[in-house]
Every structure is written in structure tokens, then in C-alpha cells.
Coordinates of C-alpha atoms in Angstrom, one line a residue:
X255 CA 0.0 0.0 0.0
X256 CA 1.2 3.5 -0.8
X257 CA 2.2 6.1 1.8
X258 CA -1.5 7.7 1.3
X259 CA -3.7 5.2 0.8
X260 CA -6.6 4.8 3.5
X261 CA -10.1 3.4 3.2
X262 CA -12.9 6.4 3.0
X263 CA -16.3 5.7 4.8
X264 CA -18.9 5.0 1.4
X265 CA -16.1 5.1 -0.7
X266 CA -14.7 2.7 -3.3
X267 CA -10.9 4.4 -4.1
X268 CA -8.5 4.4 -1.2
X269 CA -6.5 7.1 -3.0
X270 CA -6.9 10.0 -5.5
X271 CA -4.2 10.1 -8.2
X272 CA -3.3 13.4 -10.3
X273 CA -5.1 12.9 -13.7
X274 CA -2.2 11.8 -16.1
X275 CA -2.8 14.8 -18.3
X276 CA -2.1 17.5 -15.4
X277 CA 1.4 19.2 -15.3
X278 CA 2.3 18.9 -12.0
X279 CA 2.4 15.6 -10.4
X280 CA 2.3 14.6 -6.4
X281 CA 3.2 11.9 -5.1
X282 CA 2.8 10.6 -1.5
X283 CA 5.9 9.9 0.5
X284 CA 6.2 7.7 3.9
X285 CA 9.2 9.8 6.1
X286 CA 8.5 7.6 9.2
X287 CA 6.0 10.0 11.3
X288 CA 3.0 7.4 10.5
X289 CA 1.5 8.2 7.2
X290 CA -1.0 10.1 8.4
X291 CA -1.3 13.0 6.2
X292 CA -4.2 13.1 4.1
X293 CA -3.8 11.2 0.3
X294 CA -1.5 13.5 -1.9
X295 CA -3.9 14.8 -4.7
X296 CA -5.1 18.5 -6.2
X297 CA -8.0 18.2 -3.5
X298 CA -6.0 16.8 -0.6
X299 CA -7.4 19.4 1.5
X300 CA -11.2 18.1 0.7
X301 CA -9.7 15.1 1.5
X302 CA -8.8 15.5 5.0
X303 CA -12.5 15.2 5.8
X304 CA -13.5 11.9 7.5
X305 CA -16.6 11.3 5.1
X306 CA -16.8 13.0 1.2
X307 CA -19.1 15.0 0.4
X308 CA -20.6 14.1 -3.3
X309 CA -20.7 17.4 -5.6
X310 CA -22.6 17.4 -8.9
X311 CA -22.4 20.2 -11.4
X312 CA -24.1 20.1 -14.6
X313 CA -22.5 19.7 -17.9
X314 CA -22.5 21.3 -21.3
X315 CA -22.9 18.9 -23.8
X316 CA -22.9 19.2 -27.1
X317 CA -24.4 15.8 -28.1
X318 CA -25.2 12.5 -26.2
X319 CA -24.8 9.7 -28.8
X320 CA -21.4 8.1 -28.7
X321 CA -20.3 6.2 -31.6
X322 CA -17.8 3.4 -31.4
X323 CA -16.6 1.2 -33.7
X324 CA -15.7 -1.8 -31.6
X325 CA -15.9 -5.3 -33.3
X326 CA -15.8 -7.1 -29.8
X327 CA -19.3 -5.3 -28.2
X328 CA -22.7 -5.8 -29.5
X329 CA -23.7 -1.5 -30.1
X330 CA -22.1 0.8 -32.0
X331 CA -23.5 3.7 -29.7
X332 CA -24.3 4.7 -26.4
X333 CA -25.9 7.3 -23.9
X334 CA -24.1 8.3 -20.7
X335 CA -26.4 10.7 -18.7
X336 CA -23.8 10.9 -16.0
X337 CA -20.0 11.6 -15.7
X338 CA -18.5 10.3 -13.0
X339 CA -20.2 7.4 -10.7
X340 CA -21.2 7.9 -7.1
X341 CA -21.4 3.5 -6.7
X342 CA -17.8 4.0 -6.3
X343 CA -17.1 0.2 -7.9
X344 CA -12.9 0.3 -7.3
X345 CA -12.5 -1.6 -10.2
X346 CA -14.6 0.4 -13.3
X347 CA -12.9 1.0 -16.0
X348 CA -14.4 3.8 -16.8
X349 CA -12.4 5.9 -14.0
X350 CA -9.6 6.9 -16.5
X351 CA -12.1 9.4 -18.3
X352 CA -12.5 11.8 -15.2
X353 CA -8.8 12.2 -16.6
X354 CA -10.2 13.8 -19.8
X355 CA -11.9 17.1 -17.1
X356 CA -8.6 17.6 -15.2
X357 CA -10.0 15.1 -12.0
X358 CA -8.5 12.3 -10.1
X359 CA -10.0 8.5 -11.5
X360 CA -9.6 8.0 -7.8
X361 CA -12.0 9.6 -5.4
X362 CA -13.0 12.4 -7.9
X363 CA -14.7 10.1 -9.5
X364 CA -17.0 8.7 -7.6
X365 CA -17.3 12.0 -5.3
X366 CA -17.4 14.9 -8.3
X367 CA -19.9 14.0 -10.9
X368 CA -21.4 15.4 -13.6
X369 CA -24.9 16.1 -15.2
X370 CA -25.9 16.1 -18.8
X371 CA -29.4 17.9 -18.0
X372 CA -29.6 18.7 -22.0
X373 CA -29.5 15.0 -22.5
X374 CA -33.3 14.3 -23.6
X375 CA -33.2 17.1 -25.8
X376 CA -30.1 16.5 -27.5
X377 CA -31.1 13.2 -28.3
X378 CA -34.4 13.8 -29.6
X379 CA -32.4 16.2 -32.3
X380 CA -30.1 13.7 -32.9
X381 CA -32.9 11.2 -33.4
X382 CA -34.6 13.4 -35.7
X383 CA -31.7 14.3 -38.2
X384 CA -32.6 13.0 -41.4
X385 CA -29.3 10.8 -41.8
X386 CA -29.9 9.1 -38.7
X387 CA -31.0 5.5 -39.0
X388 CA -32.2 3.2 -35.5
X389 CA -30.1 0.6 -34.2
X390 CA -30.1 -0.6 -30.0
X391 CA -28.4 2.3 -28.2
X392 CA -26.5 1.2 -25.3
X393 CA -27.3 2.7 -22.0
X394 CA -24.7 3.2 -18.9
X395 CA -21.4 2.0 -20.7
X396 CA -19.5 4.2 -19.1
X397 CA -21.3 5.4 -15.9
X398 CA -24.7 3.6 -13.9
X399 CA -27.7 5.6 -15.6
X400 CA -29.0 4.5 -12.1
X401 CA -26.4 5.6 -9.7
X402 CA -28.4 7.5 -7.1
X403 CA -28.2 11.1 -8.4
X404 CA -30.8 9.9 -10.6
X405 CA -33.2 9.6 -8.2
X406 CA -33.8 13.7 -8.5
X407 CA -32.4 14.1 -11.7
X408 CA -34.4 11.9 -13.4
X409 CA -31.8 12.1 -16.7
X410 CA -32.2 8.4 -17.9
X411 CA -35.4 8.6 -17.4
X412 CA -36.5 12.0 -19.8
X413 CA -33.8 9.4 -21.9
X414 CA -36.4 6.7 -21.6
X415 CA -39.3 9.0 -22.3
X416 CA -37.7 10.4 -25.5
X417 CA -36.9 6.8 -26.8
X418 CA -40.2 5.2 -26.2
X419 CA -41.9 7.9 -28.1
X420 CA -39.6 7.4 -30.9
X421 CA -40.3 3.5 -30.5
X422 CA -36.3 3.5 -30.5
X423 CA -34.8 -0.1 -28.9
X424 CA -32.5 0.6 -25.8
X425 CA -30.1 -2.3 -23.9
X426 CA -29.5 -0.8 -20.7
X427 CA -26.4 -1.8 -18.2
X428 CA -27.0 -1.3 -14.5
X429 CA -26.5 -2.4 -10.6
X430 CA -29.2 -0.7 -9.2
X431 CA -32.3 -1.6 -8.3
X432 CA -33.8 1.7 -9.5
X433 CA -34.4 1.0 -12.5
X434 CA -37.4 -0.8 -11.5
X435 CA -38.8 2.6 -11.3
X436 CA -39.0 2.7 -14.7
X437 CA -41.3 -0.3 -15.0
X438 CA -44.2 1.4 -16.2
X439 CA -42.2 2.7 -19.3
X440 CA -39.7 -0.5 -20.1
X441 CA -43.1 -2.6 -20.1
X442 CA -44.8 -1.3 -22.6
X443 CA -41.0 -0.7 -24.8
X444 CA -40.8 -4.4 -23.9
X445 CA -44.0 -5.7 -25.6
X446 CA -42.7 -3.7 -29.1
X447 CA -39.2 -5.6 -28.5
X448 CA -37.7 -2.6 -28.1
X449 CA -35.5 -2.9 -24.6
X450 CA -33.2 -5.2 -22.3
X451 CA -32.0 -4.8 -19.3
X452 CA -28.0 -6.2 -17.7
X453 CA -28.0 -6.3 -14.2
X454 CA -24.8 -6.6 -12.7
X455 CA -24.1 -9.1 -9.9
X456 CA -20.6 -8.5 -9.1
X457 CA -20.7 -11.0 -5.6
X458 CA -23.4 -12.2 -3.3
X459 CA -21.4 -11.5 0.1
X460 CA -22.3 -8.7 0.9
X461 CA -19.0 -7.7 3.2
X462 CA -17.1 -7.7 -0.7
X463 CA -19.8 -5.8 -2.2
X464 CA -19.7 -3.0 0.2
X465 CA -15.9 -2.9 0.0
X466 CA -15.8 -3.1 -3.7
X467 CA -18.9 -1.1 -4.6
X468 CA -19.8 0.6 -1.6
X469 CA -23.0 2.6 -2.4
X470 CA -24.1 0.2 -5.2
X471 CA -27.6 -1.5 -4.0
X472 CA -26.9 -4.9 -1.9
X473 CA -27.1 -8.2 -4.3
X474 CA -30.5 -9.1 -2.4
X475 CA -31.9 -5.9 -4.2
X476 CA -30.6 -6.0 -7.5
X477 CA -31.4 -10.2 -7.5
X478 CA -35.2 -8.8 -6.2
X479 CA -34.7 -6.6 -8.9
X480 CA -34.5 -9.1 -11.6
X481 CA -37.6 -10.6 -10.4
X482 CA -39.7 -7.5 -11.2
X483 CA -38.6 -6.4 -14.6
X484 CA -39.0 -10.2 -15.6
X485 CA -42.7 -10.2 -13.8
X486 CA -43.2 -7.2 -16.0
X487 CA -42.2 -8.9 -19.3
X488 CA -38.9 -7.1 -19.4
X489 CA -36.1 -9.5 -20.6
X490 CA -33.0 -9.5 -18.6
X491 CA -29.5 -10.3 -18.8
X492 CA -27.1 -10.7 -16.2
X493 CA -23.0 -9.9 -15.8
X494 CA -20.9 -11.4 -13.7
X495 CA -18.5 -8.4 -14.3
X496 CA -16.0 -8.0 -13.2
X497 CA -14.4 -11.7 -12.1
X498 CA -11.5 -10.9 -9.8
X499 CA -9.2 -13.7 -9.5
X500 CA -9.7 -15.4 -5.8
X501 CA -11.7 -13.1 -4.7
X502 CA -15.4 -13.7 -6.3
X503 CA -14.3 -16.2 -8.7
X504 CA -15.7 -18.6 -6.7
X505 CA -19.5 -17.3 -6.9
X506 CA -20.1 -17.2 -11.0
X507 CA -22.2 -20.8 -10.4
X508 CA -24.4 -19.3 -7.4
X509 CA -24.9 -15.8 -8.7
X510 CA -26.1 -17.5 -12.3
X511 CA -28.5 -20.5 -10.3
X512 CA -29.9 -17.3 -8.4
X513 CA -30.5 -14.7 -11.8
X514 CA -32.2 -17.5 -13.4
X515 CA -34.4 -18.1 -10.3
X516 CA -35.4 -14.8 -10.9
X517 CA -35.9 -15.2 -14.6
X518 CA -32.8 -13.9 -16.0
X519 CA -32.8 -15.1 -19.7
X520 CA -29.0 -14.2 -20.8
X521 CA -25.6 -14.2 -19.2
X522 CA -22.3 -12.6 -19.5
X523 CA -19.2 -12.6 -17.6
X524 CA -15.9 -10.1 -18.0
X525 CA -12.7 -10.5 -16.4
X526 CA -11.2 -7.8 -14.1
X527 CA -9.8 -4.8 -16.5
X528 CA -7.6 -2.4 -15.5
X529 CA -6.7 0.3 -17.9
X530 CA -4.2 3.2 -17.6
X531 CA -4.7 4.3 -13.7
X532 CA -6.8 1.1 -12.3
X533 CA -3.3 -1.1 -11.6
X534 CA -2.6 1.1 -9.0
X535 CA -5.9 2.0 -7.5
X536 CA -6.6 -1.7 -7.4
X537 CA -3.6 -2.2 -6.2
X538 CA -3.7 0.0 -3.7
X539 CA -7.3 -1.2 -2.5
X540 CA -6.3 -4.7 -2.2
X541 CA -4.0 -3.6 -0.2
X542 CA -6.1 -1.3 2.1
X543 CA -8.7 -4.1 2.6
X544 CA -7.0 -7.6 1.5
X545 CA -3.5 -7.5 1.6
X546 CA -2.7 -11.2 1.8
X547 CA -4.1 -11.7 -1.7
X548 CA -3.3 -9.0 -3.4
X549 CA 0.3 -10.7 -5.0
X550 CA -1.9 -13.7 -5.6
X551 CA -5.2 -11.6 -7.4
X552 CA -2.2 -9.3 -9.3
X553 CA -0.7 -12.6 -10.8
X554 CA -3.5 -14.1 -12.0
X555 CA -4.8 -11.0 -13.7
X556 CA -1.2 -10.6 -15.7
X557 CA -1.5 -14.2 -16.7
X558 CA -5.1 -13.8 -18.3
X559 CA -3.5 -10.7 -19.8
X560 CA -0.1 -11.7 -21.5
X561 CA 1.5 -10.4 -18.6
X562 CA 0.7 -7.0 -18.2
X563 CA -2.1 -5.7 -16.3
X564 CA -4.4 -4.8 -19.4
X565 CA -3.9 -6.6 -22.9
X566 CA -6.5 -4.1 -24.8
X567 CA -6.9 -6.1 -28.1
X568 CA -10.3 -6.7 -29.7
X569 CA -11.6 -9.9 -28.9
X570 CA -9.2 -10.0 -25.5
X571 CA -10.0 -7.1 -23.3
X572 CA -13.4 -8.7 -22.0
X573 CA -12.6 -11.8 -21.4
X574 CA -8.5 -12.3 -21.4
X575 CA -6.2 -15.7 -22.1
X576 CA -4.6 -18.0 -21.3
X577 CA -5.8 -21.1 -18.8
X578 CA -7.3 -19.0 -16.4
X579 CA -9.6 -16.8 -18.8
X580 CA -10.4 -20.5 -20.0
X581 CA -11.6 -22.2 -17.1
X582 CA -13.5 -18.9 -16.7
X583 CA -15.0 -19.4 -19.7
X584 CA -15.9 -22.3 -19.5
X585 CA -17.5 -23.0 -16.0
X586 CA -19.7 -20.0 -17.9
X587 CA -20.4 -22.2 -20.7
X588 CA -21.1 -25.0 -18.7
X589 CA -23.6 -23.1 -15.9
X590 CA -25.5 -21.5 -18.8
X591 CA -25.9 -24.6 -20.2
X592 CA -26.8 -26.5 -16.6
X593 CA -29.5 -23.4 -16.2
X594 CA -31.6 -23.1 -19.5
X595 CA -29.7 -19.9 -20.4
X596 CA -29.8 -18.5 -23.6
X597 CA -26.6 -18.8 -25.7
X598 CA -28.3 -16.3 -28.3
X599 CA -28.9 -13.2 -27.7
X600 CA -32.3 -11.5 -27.4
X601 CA -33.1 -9.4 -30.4
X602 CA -34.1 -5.8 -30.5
X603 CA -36.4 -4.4 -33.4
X604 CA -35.5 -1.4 -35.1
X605 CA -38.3 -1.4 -37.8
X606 CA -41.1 0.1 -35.2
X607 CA -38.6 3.9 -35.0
X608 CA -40.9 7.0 -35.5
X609 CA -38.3 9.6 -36.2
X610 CA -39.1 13.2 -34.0
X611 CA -39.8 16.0 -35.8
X612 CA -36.8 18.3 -36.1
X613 CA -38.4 20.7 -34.5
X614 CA -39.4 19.1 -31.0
X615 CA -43.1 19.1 -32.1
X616 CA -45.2 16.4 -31.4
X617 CA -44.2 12.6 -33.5
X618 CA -45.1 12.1 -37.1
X619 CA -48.0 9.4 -36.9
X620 CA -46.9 8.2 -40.7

């Protein structure tokens, strides 16, 4: 463990990095005294508060489609509501990108966030250009559209809103059990074929989940979850995302026998990834809250990686290789099958999409 890591009371990151694009750099430095000095950082004197405070400003976006060429994922373009994730999950990889506004991918990411309050009316332009032409949008790549400043900003669901008007399909990838507040509008998007929900079940102890994603919803909740969006006709996938070596490794047969109890259709698994800055904030958490494994959880991710921490190639990056990423694999295979999971994935229509008129007027009914 570095000089200044220490664990932070509803916080995922036990440190909080310089952004690798910032000119001056800090770095901590054990002299002896104790290490008691509050995590070296551009906010290090927020930091010397015992609990974070969460700050949300709003953003000034300019669009909210993402395009991405990737022959590995099943989208080509996605909607993040949110920057920044208050869940706090240690390992996303999505932390590097508070890089890209100057912030830590430490604790300014889960404690700084952003707001894209422009959101449902940027995409209702961009759904009504005349070039545009429907395929599934992708829905909390990068950040939960569920994390819990939704809960009064309401942003995925004016997303929701603009997309089930437009009869425009939508995967969505979440944790939270919030999203069953949406019910009443992925029901009637689900009898058009038009929407699927991935529910993340990361563990179901919940001592790891609280250290790993400490204001993420407990697995009862998002298991509970599950339940009602399949109740309400709502098909559901779930991830086992990320599998940490020897730490929940050992629970990908017992989280998919209890998603399918609930009426989980589909499921997914990714090994641990650690891009750019997430080696040594995982590293540094493992060592905070279990340093006897972390040489042993650090090896095994190298070996399913060619060594290195992250092997970023196409076809790799989810799932890694090597024995490890293997066996992985196939005790996946081999659950799914034990289950009754689907090994095809449920298909989303795209012939039902009403295009908005361009200028924010009521839908075309032609």
C-alpha cells in the first residue's frame, strides 16, 4: 500500500491520483512519522475530511450519442447521462475518463460528478436528423444511468421517455435496483421488442460488495430486482462483471442459479480490466482491505492478460487468455448450459422507429 492510501467511509478508491494529463504531479511519501497525512492529490485538503461530500455540477454537452466502432461489443452507440459514478465500484474501467476534465480517477470520480441535463433534448435532435437510422443504443457504458443522483435528476429517465416515443430499442447496463422505477415505461417498450435490461451481480457476500462497490444497492436488491422487470415482461440479462481472480471467482455458479431463479434469460461474464490508472488503484485497494491476496489476485490477472495488467486487443479485453480466462470461460459455458440460459442473444427491433420531428413538435403518426 502506498504512503497515502486509506479506506474512506462509502467510498470505493482508497486514493486520489493526479489525472495523467495534469502538469504537475504529487506523489505521497512515507518519512516515518506514520503516514497520516491526508492522500497527496489537487484536492487533498477536501480530502482530510472523514466522510466525502458528493458534488454534482451540470455539464454542457454538445451531443449525447457516442459512436464506437468496436468489433468485440454488441452496439455501435451509447448514452451516458452521467459523468462520474457515485457506486464508487474500485475496479470500473471507466475511471480513467475523469482524466479527460482535469479530475482524479480515484475519489473524484466517484465523489465529483457530472450532469448532462440537455441530455433528452439533444437526443431527440439527434434522433430526428434525417441521416440518422435506429439501431439498439446502449445505455450506462461508461457510468450507472441508475447511480443514485438519478433519483432527482431523473436524466435516464427523460432518456427513456424520448426513446419510447420514438419507439427507439435501448439495452441498458445497470446495478441498481432503481431502475425498476421505470417499469411502467420498459413494459410497454418491452411488448414492441424494443428494450433489455443487464443487471450486474458483481458477488453475493455482501461484506465484498460493500468494499468493492460501496454505495451500489446490496445483491439481495438487484437479485429482487430481476424478479420484477422479468414479472413485468422485461427481458434480462445478467453480468458477472468483473471476475476478480480469488476473490469472487468462486461465486459465478451461485450468482447465475440465483439470476435465473429470478428469470434472467442471458448471461455474461468479464474478467477484471484495469486500464491506464486502475493497476494502482486496485492495487492500492487490495492492499487497504485484502492484503494477503493481493500478490496472488495481481498474478493471476497478468497471466489472463499476457502479462501486463491490461492486454486491450479486440476480442481480449473482456474476457482475457490464457488457462485462467479458460476455465472462466468455460464454467460459464457449462452453468449457462446446466441453467436453461440462452446462448443467443435477445433481439431488439429497429423497424417500429418513428423519427421526432426536427423541430421538438409532437411525433409524425406516418
Amino acid at each position: 500500500m502506498t504512503a497515502a492510501a486509506r479506506t474512506f467511509k462509502g467510498r470505493g478508491a482508497t486514493v486520489n491520483p493526479d489525472g495523467r494529463y495534469e502538469a504537475a504531479r504529487h506523489e505521497a511519501f512515507d518519512d516515518g512519522w506514520g503516514g497520516d497525512e491526508a492522500p497527496s492529490a489537487p484536492r487533498a485538503e477536501v480530502l482530510r475530511a472523514e466522510v466525502l461530500r458528493t458534488e454534482v455540477l451540470p455539464e454542457a454537452a454538445r451531443s449525447i450519442i457516442t459512436r464506437n466502432t468496436s468489433p468485440d461489443i454488441a452496439f455501435d452507440r451509447s448514452i451516458n447521462p452521467y459523468r462520474g459514478c457515485e457506486h464508487g465500484c474500485v475496479y470500473c474501467f471507466a475511471r480513467p475518463n475523469h482524466a479527460y476534465v482535469g479530475l482524479s480517477p480515484g475519489l473524484d470520480f466517484e465523489t465529483r460528478l457530472f450532469t448532462k441535463p440537455d441530455a433528452a433534448r439533444l437526443l431527440e435532435r439527434e434522433l430526428a436528423a434525417p441521416g440518422y437510422r435506429p439501431a439498439t443504443i446502449a445505455l450506462g457504458t461508461a457510468t450507472d444511468p441508475y447511480q443514485p443522483i438519478e433519483r432527482t435528476h431523473r436524466l435516464t429517465r427523460q432518456v427513456l421517455e424520448v426513446l419510447a416515443r420514438a419507439r427507439h430499442p435501448v439495452g441498458i447496463v445497470t446495478k441498481s435496483n432503481l431502475v425498476t422505477r421505470d417499469i411502467d415505461i420498459l413494459s410497454d417498450m418491452a411488448e414492441m421488442g424494443l428494450v433489455k435490461v443487464a443487471m450486474s451481480v458483481t458477488t453475493l457476500d455482501p461484506a465484498l460488495a460493500r468494499r468493492m462497490e460501496p454505495r451500489a444497492p446490496h445483491p439481495e436488491r438487484r437479485l429482487d430486482a430481476i424478479r420484477q422487470l422479468t414479472a413485468a415482461g422485461i427481458p434480462v440479462l445478467v453480468m458477472v462483471a468483473p471476475i476478480i481472480p480469488s476473490l469472487n471467482d468462486h461465486d459465478i455458479e451461485a450468482i447465475l442459479a440465483r439470476a435465473r431463479d429470478c428469470g434472467a434469460m442471458e448471461a455474461r461474464h468479464v474478467l477484471l480490466r484495469l486500464p491506464l490508472e486502475l493497476d494502482d488503484l486496485v492495487g492500492d485497494w487490495l492492499s487497504a482491505h485484502y492484503p494477503g491476496k493481493k500478490r496472488h489476485v495481481m498474478s493471476q490477472v497478468r497471466q489472463a492478460r499476457g502479462g501486463k495488467a491490461y492486454d486491450a486487443a479486440f476480442g481480449r479485453r473482456m474476457t482475457g487468455a490464457g488457462p485462467y480466462a479458460e476455465l472462466i470461460a468455460e464454467r460459464m459455458r457449462l452453468a449457462r448450459k446446466r441453467l436453461g440460459y440462452r446462448e443467443t442473444r435477445v433481439p431488439l427491433r429497429t423497424d417500429l422507429f418513428v423519427r421526432p420531428s426536427r423541430d421538438g413538435a409532437q411525433l409524425s403518426l406516418l
